[in-house]
mmCIF file of C-alpha atoms in Angstrom:
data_model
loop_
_atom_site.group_PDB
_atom_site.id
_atom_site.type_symbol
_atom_site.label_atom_id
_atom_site.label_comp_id
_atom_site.label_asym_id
_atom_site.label_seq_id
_atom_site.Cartn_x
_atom_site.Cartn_y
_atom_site.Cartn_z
ATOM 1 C CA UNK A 662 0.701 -0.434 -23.726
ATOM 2 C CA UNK A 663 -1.122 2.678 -23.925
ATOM 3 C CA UNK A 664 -4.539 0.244 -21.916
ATOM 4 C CA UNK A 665 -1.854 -0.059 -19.322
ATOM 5 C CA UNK A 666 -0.902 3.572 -18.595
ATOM 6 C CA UNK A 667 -4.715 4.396 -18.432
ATOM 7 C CA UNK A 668 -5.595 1.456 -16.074
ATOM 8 C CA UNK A 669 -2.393 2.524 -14.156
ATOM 9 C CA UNK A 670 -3.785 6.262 -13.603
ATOM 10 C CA UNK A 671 -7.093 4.886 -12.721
ATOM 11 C CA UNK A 672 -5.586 3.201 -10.400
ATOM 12 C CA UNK A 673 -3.497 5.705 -8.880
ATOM 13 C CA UNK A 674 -6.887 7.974 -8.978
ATOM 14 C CA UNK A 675 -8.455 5.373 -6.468
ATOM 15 C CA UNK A 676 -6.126 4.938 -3.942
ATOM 16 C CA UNK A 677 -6.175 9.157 -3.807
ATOM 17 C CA UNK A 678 -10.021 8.583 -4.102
ATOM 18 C CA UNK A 679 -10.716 5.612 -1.991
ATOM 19 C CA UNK A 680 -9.387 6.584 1.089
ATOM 20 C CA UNK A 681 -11.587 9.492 1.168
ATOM 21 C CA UNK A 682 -14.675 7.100 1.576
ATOM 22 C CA UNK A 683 -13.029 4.417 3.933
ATOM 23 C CA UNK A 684 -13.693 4.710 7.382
ATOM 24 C CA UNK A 685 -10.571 5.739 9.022
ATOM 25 C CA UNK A 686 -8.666 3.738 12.489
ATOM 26 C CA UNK A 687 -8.132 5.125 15.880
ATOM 27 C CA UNK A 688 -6.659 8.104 15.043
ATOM 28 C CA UNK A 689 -5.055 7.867 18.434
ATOM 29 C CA UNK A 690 -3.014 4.769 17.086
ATOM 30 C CA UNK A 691 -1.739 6.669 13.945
ATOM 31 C CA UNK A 692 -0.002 9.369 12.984
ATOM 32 C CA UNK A 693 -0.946 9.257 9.365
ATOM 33 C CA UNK A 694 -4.294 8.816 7.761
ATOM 34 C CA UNK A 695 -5.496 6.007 5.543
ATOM 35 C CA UNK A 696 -5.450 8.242 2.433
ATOM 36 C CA UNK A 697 -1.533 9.382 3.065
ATOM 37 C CA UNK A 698 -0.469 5.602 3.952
ATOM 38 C CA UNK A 699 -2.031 4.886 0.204
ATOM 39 C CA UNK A 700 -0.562 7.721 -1.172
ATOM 40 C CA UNK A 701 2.801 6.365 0.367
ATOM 41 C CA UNK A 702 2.699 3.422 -1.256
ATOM 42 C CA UNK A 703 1.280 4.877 -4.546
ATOM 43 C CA UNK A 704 4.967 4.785 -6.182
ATOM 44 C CA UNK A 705 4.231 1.093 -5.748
ATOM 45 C CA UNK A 706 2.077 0.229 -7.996
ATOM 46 C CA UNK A 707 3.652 -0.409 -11.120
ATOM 47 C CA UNK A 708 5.832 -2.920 -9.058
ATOM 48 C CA UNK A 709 2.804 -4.357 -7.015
ATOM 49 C CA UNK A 710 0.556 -4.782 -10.696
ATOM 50 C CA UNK A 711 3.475 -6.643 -11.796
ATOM 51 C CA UNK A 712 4.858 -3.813 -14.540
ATOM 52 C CA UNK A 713 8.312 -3.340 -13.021
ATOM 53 C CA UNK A 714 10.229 -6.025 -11.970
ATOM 54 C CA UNK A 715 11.767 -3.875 -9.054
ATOM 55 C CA UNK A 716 10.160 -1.330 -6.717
ATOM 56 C CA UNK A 717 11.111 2.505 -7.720
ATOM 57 C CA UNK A 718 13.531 4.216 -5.226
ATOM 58 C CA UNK A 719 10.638 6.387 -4.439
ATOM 59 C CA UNK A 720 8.546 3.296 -3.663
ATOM 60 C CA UNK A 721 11.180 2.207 -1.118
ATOM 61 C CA UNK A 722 11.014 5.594 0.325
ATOM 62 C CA UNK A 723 7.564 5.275 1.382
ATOM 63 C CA UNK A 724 7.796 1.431 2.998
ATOM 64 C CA UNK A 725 10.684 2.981 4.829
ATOM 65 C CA UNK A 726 7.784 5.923 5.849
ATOM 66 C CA UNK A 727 5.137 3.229 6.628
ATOM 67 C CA UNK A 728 7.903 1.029 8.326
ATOM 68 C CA UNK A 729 9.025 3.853 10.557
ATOM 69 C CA UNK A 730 5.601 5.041 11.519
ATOM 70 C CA UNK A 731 4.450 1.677 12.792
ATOM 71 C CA UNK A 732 6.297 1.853 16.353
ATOM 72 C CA UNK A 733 3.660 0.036 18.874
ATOM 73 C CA UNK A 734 1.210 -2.811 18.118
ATOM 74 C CA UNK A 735 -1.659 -0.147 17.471
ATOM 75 C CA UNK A 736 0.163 1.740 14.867
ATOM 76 C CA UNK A 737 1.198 -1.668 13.039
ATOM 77 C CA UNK A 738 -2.662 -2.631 13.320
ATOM 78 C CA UNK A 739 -3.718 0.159 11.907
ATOM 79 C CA UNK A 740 -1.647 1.011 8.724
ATOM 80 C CA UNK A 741 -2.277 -3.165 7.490
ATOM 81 C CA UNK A 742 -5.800 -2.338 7.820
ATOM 82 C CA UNK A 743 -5.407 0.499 5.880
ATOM 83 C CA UNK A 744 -2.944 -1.126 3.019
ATOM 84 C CA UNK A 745 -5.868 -3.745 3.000
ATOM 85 C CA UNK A 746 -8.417 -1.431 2.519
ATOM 86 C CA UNK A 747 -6.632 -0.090 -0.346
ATOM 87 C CA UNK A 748 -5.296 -2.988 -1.810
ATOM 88 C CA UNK A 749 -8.867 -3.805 -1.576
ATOM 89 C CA UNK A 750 -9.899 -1.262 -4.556
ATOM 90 C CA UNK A 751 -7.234 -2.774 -6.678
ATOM 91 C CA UNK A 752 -7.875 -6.111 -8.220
ATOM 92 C CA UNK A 753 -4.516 -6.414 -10.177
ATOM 93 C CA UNK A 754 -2.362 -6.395 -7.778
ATOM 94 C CA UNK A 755 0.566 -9.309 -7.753
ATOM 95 C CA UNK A 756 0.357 -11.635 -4.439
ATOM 96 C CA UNK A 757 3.555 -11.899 -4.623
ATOM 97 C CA UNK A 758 4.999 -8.963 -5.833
ATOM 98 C CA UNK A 759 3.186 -7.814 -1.747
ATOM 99 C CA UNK A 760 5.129 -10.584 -0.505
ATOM 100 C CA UNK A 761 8.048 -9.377 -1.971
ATOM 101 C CA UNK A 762 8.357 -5.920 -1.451
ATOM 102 C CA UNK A 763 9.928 -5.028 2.273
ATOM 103 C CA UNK A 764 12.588 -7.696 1.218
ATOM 104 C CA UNK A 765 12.972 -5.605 -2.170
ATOM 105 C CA UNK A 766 13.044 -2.381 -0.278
ATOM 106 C CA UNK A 767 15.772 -4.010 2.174
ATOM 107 C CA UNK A 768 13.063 -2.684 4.635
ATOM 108 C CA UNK A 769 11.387 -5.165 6.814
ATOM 109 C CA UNK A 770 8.069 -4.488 7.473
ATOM 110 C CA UNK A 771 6.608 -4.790 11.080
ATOM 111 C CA UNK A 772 3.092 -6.475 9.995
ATOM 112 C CA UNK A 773 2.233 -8.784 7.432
ATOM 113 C CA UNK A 774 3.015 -8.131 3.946
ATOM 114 C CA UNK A 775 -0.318 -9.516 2.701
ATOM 115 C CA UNK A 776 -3.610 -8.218 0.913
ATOM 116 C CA UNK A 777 -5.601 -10.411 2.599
ATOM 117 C CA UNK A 778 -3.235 -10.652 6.269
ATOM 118 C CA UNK A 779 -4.471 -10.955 9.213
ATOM 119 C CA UNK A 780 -3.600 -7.196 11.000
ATOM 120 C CA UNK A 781 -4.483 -8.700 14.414
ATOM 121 C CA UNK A 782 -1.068 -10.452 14.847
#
């Protein structure tokens, strides 16, 4: 258990970390950077490495965030490409439990829920 809370923190420490070295989208087509969508999402992932069986409230809070912030095509475009970044610094996380999460939230999502979508749709 105690392998799991110190794998979960180094997690957590790389999606604060990560973002710092990604390159970033149009910053005219967000309103949020890379490193705050990760940090959004951060509550996730005990859910999304498949140690909770349901997203935290606080989790939900920030797909509502990330749902609300992607208004036009551009936005939507560029917040998957920066979950996939992310996700991409992860290699735990549960396929499904990505599937599953705007329908867990009760918040649909306006791209693909996906590590490896395709953020052109």
């Amino acid at each position: 258990m105690r392998e799991r809370f110190h794998a979960a923190v180094l997690l957590l420490l790389l999606l604060a970390v990560a973002p710092l070295i990604m390159p970033l989208p149009d910053p005219a087509l967000i309103l949020m950077t890379c490193g705050e969508v990760a940090m959004s999402l951060a509550p996730c992932l005990p859910y999304l490495l498949g140690y909770e069986i349901q997203p935290a409230a606080v989790c939900c809070g920030g797909v509502r965030v990330l749902s609300n912030l992607a208004l036009t095509a551009g936005d939507r475009r560029a917040v998957c490409n920066c979950l996939k970044q992310a996700a991409a610094y992860v290699q735990s996380l549960k396929e499904a439990n990505i599937a599953a999460l705007p329908a867990s939230c009760a918040t649909p999502m306006p791209f693909p829920s996906s590590s490896h979508a395709d953020c052109n749709l």
